[in-house]
Tab-separated table of N, CA, C and O in Angstrom:
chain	number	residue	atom	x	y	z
A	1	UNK	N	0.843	-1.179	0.000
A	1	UNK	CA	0.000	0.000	0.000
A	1	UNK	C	0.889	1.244	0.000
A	1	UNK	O	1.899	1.313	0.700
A	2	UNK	N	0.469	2.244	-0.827
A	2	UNK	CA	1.274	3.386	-0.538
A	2	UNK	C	0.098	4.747	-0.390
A	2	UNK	O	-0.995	5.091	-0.838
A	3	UNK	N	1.108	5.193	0.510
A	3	UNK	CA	-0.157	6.693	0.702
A	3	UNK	C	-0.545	6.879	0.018
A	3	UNK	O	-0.189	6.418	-1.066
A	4	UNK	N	-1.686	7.794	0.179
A	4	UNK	CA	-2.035	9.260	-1.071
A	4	UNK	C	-1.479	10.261	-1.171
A	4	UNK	O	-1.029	10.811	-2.176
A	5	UNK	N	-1.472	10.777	0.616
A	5	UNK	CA	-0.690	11.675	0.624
A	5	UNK	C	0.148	11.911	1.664
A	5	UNK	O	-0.230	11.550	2.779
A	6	UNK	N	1.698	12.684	1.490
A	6	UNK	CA	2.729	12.449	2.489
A	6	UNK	C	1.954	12.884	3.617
A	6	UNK	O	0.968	13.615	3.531
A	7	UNK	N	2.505	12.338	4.841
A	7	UNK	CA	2.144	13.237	6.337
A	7	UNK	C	3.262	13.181	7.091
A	7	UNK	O	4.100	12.293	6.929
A	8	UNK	N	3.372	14.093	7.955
A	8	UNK	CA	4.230	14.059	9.003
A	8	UNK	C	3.571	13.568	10.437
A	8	UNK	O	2.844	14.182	11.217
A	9	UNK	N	4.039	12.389	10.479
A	9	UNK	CA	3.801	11.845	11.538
A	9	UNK	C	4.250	11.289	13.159
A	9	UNK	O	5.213	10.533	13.283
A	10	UNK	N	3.738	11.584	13.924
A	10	UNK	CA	4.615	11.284	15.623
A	10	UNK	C	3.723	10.239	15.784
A	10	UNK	O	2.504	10.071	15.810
A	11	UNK	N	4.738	9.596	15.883
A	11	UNK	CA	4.089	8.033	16.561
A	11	UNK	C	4.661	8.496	18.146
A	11	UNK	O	5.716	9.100	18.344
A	12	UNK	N	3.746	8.079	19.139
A	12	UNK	CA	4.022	8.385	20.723
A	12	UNK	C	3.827	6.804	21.181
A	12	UNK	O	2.694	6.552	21.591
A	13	UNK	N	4.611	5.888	21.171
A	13	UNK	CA	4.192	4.452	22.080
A	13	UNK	C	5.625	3.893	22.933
A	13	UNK	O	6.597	3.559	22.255
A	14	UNK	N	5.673	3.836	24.078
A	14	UNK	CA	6.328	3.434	24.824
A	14	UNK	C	7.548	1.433	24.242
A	14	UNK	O	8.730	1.184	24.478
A	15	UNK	N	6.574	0.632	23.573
A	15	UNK	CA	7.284	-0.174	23.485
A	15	UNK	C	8.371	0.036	22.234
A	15	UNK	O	8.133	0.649	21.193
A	16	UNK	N	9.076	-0.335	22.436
A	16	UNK	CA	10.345	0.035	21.251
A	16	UNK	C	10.010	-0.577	20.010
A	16	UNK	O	9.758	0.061	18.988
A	17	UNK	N	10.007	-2.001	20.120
A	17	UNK	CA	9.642	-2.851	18.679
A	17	UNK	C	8.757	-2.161	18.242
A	17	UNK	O	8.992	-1.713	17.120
A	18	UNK	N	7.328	-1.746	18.912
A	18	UNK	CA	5.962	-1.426	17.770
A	18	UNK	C	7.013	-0.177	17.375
A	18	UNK	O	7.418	-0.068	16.217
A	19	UNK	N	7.353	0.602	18.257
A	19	UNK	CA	7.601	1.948	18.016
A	19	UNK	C	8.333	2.224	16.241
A	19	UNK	O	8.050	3.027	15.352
A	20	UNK	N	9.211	1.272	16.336
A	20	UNK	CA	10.280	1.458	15.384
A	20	UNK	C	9.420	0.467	14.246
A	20	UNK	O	9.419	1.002	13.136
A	21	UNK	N	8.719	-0.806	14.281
A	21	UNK	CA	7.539	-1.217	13.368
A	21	UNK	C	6.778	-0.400	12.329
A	21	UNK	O	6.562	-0.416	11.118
A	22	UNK	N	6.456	0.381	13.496
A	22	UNK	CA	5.170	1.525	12.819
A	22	UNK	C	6.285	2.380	11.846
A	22	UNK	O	6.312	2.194	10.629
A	23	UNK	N	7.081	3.214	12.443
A	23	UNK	CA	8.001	3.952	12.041
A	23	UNK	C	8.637	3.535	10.487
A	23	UNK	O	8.630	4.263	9.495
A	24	UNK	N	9.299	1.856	10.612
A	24	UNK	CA	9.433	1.462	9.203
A	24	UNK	C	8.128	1.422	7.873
A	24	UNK	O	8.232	1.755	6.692
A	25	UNK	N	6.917	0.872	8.643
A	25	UNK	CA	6.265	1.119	7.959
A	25	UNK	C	5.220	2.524	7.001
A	25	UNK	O	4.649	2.661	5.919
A	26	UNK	N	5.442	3.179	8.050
A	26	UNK	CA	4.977	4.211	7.736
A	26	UNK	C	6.010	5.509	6.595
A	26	UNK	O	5.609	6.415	5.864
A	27	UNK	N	7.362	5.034	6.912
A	27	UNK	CA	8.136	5.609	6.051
A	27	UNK	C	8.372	5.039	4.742
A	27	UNK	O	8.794	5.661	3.767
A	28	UNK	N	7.969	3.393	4.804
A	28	UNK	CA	7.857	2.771	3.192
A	28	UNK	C	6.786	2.860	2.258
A	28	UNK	O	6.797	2.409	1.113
A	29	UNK	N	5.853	3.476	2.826
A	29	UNK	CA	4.355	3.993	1.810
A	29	UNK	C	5.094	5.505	2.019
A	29	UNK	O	4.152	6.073	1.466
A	30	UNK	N	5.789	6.362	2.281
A	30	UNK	CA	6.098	7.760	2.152
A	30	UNK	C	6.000	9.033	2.821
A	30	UNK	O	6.315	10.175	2.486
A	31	UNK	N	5.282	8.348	4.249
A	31	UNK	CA	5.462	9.355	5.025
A	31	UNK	C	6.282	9.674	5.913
A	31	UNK	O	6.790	8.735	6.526
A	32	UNK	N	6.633	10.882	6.234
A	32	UNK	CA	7.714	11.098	7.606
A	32	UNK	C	7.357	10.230	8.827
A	32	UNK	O	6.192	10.020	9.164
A	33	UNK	N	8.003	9.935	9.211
A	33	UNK	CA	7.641	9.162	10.520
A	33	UNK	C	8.877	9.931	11.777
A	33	UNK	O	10.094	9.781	11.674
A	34	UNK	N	8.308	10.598	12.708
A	34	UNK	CA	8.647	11.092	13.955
A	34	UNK	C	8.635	9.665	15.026
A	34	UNK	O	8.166	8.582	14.678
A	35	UNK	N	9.246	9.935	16.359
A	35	UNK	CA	9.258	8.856	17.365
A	35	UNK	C	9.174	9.818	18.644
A	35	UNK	O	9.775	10.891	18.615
A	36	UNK	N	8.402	9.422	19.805
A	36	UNK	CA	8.731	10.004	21.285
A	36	UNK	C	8.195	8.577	21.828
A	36	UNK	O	7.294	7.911	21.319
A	37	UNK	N	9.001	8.240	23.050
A	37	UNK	CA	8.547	7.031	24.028
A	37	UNK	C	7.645	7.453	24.770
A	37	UNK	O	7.072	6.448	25.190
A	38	UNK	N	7.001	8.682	25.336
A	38	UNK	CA	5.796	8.743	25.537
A	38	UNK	C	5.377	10.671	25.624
A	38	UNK	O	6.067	11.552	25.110
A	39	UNK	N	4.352	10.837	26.252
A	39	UNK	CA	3.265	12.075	26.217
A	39	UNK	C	4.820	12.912	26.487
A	39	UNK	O	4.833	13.832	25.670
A	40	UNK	N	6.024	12.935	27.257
A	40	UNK	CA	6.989	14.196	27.503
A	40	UNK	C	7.294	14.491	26.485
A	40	UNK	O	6.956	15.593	26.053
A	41	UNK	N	8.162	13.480	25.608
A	41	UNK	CA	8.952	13.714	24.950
A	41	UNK	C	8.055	14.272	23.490
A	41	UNK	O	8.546	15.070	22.691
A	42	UNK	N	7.199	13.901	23.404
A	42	UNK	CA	6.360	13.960	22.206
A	42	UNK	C	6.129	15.391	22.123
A	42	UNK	O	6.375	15.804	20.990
A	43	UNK	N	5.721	16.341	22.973
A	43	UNK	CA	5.189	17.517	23.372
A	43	UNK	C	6.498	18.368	23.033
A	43	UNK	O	6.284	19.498	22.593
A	44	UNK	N	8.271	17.830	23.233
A	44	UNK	CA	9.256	18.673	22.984
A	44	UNK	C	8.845	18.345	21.419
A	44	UNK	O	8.238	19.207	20.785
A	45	UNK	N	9.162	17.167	20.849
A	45	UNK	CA	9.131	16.954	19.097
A	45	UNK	C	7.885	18.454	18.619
A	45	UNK	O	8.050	19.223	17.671
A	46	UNK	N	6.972	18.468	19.401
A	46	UNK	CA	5.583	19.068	18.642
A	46	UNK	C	6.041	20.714	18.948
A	46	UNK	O	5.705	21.579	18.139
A	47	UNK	N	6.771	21.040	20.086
A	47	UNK	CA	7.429	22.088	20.035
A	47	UNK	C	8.415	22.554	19.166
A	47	UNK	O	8.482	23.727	18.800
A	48	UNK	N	9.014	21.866	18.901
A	48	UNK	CA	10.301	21.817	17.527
A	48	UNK	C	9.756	21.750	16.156
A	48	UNK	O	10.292	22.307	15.198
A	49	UNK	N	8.802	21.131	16.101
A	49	UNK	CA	8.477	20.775	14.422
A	49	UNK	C	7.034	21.501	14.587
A	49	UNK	O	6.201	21.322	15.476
A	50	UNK	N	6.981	22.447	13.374
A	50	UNK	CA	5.558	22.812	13.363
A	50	UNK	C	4.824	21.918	12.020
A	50	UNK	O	3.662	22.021	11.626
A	51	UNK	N	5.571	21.309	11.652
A	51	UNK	CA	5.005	20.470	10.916
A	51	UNK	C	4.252	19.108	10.701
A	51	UNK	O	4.175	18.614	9.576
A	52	UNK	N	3.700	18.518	11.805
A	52	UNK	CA	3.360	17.898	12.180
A	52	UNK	C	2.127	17.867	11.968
A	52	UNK	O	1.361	18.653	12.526
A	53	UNK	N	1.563	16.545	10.754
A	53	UNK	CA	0.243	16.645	10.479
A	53	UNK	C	-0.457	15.628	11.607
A	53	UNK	O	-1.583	15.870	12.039
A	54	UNK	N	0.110	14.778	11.926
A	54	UNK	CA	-0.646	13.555	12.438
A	54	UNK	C	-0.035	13.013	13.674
A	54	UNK	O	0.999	12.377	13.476
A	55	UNK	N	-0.506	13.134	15.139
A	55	UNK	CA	-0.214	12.233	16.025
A	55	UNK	C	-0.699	11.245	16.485
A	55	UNK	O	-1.866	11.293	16.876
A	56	UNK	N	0.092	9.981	16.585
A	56	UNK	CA	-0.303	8.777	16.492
A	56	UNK	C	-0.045	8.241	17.753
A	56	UNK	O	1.103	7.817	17.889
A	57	UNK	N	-1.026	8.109	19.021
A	57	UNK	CA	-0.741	7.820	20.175
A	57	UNK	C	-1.537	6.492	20.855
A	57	UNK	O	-2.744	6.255	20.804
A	58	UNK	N	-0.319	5.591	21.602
A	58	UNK	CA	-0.919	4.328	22.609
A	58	UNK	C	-1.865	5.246	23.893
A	58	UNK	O	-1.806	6.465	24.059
A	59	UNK	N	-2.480	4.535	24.477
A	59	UNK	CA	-3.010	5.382	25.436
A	59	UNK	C	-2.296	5.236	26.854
A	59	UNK	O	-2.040	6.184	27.595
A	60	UNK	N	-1.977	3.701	27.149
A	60	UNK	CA	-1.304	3.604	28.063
A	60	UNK	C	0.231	3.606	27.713
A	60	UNK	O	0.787	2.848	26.919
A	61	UNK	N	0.794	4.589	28.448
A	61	UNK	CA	2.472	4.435	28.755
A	61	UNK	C	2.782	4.962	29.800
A	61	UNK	O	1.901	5.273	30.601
A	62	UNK	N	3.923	5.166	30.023
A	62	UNK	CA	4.621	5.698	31.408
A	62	UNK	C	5.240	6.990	31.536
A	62	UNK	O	6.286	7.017	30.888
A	63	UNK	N	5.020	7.937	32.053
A	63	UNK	CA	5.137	9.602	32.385
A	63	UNK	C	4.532	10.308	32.850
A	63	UNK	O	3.767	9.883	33.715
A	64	UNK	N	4.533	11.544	32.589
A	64	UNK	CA	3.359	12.487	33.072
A	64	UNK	C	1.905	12.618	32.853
A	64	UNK	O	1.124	13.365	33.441
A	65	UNK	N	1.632	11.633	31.759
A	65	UNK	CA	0.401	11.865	30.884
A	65	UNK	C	-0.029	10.510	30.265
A	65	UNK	O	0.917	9.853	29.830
A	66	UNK	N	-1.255	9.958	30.135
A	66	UNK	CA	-1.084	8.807	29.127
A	66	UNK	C	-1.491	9.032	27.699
A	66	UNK	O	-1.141	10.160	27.350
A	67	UNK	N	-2.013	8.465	26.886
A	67	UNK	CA	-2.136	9.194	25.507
A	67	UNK	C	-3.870	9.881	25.277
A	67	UNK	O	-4.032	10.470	24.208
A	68	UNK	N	-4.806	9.824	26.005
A	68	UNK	CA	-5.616	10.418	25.778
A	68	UNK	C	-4.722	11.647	26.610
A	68	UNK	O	-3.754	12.089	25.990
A	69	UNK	N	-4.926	12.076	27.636
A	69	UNK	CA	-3.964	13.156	28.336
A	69	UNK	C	-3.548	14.156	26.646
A	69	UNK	O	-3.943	15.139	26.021
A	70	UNK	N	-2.807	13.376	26.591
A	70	UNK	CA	-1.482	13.815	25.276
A	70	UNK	C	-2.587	14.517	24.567
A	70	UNK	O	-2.914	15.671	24.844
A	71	UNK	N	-3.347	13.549	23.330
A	71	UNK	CA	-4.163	13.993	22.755
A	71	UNK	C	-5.037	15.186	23.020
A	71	UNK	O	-5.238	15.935	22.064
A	72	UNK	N	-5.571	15.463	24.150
A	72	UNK	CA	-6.542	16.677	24.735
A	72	UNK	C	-5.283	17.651	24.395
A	72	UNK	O	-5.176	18.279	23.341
A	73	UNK	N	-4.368	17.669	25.443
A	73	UNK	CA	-2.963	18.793	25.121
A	73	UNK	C	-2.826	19.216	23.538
A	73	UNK	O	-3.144	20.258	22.965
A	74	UNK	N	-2.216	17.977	23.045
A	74	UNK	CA	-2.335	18.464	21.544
A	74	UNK	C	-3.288	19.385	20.780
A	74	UNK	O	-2.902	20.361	20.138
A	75	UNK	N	-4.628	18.979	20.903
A	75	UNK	CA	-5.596	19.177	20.489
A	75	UNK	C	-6.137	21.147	20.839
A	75	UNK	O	-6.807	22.072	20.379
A	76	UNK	N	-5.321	20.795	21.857
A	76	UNK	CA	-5.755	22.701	22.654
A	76	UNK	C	-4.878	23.241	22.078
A	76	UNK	O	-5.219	24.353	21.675
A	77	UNK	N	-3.287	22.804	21.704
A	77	UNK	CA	-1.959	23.415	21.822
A	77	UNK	C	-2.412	23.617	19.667
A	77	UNK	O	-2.598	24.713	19.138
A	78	UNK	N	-2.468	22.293	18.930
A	78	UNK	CA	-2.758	22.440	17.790
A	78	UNK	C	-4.005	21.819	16.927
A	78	UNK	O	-3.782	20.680	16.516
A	79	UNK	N	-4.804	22.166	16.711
A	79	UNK	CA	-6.309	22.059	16.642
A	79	UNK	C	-6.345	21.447	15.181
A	79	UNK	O	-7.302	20.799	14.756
A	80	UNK	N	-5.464	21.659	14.628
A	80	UNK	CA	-5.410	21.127	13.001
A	80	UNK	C	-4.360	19.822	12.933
A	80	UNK	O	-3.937	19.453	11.837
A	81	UNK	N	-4.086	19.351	13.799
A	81	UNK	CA	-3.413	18.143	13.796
A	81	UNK	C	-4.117	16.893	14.093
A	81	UNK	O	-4.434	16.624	15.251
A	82	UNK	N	-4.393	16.078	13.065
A	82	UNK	CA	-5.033	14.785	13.256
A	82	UNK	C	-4.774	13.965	14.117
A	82	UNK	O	-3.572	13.700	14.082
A	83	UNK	N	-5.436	13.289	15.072
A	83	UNK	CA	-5.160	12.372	16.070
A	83	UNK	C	-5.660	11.149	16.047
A	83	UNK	O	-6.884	11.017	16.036
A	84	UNK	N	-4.698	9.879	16.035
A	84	UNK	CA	-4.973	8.708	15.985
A	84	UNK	C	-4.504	8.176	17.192
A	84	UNK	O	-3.300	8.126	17.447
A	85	UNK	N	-5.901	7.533	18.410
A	85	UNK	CA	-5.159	6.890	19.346
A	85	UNK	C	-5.824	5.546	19.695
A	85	UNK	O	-7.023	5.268	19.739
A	86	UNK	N	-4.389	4.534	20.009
A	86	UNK	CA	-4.781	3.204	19.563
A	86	UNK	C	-4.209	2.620	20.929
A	86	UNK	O	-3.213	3.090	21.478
A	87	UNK	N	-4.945	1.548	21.418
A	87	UNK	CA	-4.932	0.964	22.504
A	87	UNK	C	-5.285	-0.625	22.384
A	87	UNK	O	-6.149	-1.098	21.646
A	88	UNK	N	-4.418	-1.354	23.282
A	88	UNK	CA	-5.111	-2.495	23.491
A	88	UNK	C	-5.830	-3.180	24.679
A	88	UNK	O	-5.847	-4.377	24.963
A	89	UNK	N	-6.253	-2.432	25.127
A	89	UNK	CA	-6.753	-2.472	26.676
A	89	UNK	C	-7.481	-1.622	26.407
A	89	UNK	O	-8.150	-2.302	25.629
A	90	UNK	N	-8.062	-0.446	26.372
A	90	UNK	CA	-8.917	0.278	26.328
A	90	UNK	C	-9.587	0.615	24.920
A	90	UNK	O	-8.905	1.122	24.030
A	91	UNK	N	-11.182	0.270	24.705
A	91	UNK	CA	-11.892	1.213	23.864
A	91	UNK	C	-12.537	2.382	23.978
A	91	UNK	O	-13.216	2.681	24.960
A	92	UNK	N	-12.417	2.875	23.300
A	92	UNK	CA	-12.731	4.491	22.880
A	92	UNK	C	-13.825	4.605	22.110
A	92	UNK	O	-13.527	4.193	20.989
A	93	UNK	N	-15.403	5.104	22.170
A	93	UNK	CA	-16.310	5.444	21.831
A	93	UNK	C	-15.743	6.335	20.354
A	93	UNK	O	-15.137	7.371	20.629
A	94	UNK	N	-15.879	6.042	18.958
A	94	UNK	CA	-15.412	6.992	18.302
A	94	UNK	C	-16.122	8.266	18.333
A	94	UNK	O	-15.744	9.425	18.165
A	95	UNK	N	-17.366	7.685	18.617
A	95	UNK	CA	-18.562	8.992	18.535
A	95	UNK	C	-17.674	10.460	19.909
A	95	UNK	O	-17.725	11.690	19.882
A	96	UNK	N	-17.091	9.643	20.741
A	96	UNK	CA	-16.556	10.319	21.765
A	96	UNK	C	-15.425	11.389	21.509
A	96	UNK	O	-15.084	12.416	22.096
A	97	UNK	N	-14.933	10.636	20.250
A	97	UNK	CA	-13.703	11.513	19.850
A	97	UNK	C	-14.097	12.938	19.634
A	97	UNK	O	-15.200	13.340	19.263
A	98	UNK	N	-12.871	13.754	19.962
A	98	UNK	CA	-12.861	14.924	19.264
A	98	UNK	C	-12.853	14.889	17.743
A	98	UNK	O	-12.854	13.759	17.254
A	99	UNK	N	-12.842	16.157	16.718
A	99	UNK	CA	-13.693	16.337	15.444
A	99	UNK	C	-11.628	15.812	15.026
A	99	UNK	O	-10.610	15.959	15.703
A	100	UNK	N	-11.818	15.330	13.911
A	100	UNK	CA	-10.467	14.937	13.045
A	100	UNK	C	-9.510	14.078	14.162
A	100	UNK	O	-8.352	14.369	14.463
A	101	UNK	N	-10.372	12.851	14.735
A	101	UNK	CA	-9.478	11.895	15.349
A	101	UNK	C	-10.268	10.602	15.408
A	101	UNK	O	-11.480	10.400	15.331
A	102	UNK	N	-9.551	10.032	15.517
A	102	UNK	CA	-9.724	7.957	15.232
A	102	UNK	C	-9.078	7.460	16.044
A	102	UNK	O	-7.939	7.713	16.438
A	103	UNK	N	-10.013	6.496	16.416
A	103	UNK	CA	-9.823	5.050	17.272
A	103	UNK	C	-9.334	3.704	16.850
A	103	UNK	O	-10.043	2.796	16.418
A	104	UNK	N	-7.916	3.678	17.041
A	104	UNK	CA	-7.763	2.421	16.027
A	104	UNK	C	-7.770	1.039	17.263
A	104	UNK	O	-6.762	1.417	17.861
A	105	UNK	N	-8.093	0.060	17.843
A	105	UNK	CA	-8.240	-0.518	18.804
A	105	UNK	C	-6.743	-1.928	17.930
A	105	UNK	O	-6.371	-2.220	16.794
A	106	UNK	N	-6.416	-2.335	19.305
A	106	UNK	CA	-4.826	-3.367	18.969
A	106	UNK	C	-5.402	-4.737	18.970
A	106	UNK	O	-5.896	-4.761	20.097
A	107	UNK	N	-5.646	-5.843	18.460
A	107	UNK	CA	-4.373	-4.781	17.308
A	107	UNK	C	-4.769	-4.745	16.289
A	107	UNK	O	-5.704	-5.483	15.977
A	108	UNK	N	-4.064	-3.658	15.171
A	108	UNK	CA	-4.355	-3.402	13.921
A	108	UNK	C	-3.495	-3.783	12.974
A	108	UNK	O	-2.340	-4.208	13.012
A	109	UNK	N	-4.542	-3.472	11.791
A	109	UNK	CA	-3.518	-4.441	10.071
A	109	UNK	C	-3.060	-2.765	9.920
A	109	UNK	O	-3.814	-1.802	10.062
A	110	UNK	N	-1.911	-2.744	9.663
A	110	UNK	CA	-0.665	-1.517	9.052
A	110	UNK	C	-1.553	-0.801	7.717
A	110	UNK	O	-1.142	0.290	7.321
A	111	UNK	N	-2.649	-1.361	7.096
A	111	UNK	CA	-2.930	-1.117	6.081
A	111	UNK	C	-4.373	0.091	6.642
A	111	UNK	O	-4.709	1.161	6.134
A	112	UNK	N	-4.974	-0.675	7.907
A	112	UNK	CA	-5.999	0.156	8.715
A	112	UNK	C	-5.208	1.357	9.097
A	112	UNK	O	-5.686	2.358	8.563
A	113	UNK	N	-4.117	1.624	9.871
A	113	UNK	CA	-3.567	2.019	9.947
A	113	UNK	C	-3.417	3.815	9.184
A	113	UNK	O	-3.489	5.005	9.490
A	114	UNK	N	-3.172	2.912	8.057
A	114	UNK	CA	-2.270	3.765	6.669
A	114	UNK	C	-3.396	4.633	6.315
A	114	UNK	O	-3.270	5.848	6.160
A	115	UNK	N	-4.748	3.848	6.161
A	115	UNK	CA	-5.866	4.262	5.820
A	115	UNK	C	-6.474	5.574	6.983
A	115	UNK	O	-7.050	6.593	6.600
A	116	UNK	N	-6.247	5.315	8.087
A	116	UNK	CA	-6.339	6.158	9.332
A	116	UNK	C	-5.889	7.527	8.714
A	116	UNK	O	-6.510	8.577	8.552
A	117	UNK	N	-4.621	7.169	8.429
A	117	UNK	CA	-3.581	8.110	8.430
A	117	UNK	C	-4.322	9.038	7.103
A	117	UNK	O	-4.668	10.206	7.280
A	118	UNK	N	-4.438	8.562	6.217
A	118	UNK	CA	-4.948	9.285	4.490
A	118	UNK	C	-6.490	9.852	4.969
A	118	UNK	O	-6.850	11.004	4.725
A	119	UNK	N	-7.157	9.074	5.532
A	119	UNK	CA	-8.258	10.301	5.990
A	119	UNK	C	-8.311	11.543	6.721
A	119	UNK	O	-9.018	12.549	6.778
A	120	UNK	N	-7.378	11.109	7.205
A	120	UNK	CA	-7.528	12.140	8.389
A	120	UNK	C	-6.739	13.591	8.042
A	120	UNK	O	-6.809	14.705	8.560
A	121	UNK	N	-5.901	13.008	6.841
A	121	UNK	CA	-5.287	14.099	5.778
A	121	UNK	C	-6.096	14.678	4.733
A	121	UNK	O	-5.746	15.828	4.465
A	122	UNK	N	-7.505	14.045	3.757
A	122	UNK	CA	-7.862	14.347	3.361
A	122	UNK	C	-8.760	15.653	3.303
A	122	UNK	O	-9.357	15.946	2.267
């Protein structure tokens, strides 16, 4: 599968393998792929890069924040940035979401994923 269209993307998930998974994959259909191990570090990346179309967050990890946390922040801090947050322990009402964000529940096919990613750009 290859995008439609490029995005710049922060993947925020604490385990390393998915982390760097997602990351390969998402850079072989053509998009940027960003990394933070969780809600701190992600928030410096989103400070540094104003380019950032898409954050892609686990809900549970370890820090100050878990990824809904993150997401609300984001969402106040940049209102035009798409949010994808994916969990395997917790579901998320999509109806619940804020407006330009998705629930991807774990686990997911890379291709759901990808597809996440191209709507939420469109």
């Amino acid at each position: 599968m290859v995008a439609s269209n490029s995005a710049v993307v922060l993947i925020v998930e604490d385990e390393p393998l998915i982390r760097f998974n997602i990351l390969d994959v998402l850079e072989d259909v053509g998009h940027v792929a960003l990394e933070a191990a969780n809600a701190d570090e992600a928030l410096v990346v989103l400070k540094g890069r104003q380019d950032v179309d898409i954050l892609f967050t686990d809900v549970n990890m370890a820090g100050s924040m878990d990824g809904i946390q993150l997401a609300k922040r984001v969402r106040a801090m940049r209102p035009n940035i798409g949010i994808i947050i994916t969990s395997g322990m917790v579901r998320l009402d999509p109806m619940a979401l804020p407006a330009n964000a998705a629930f991807l529940p774990k686990p997911y096919l890379h291709d759901t994923l990808i597809s996440a990613i191209d709507s939420l750009m469109a």
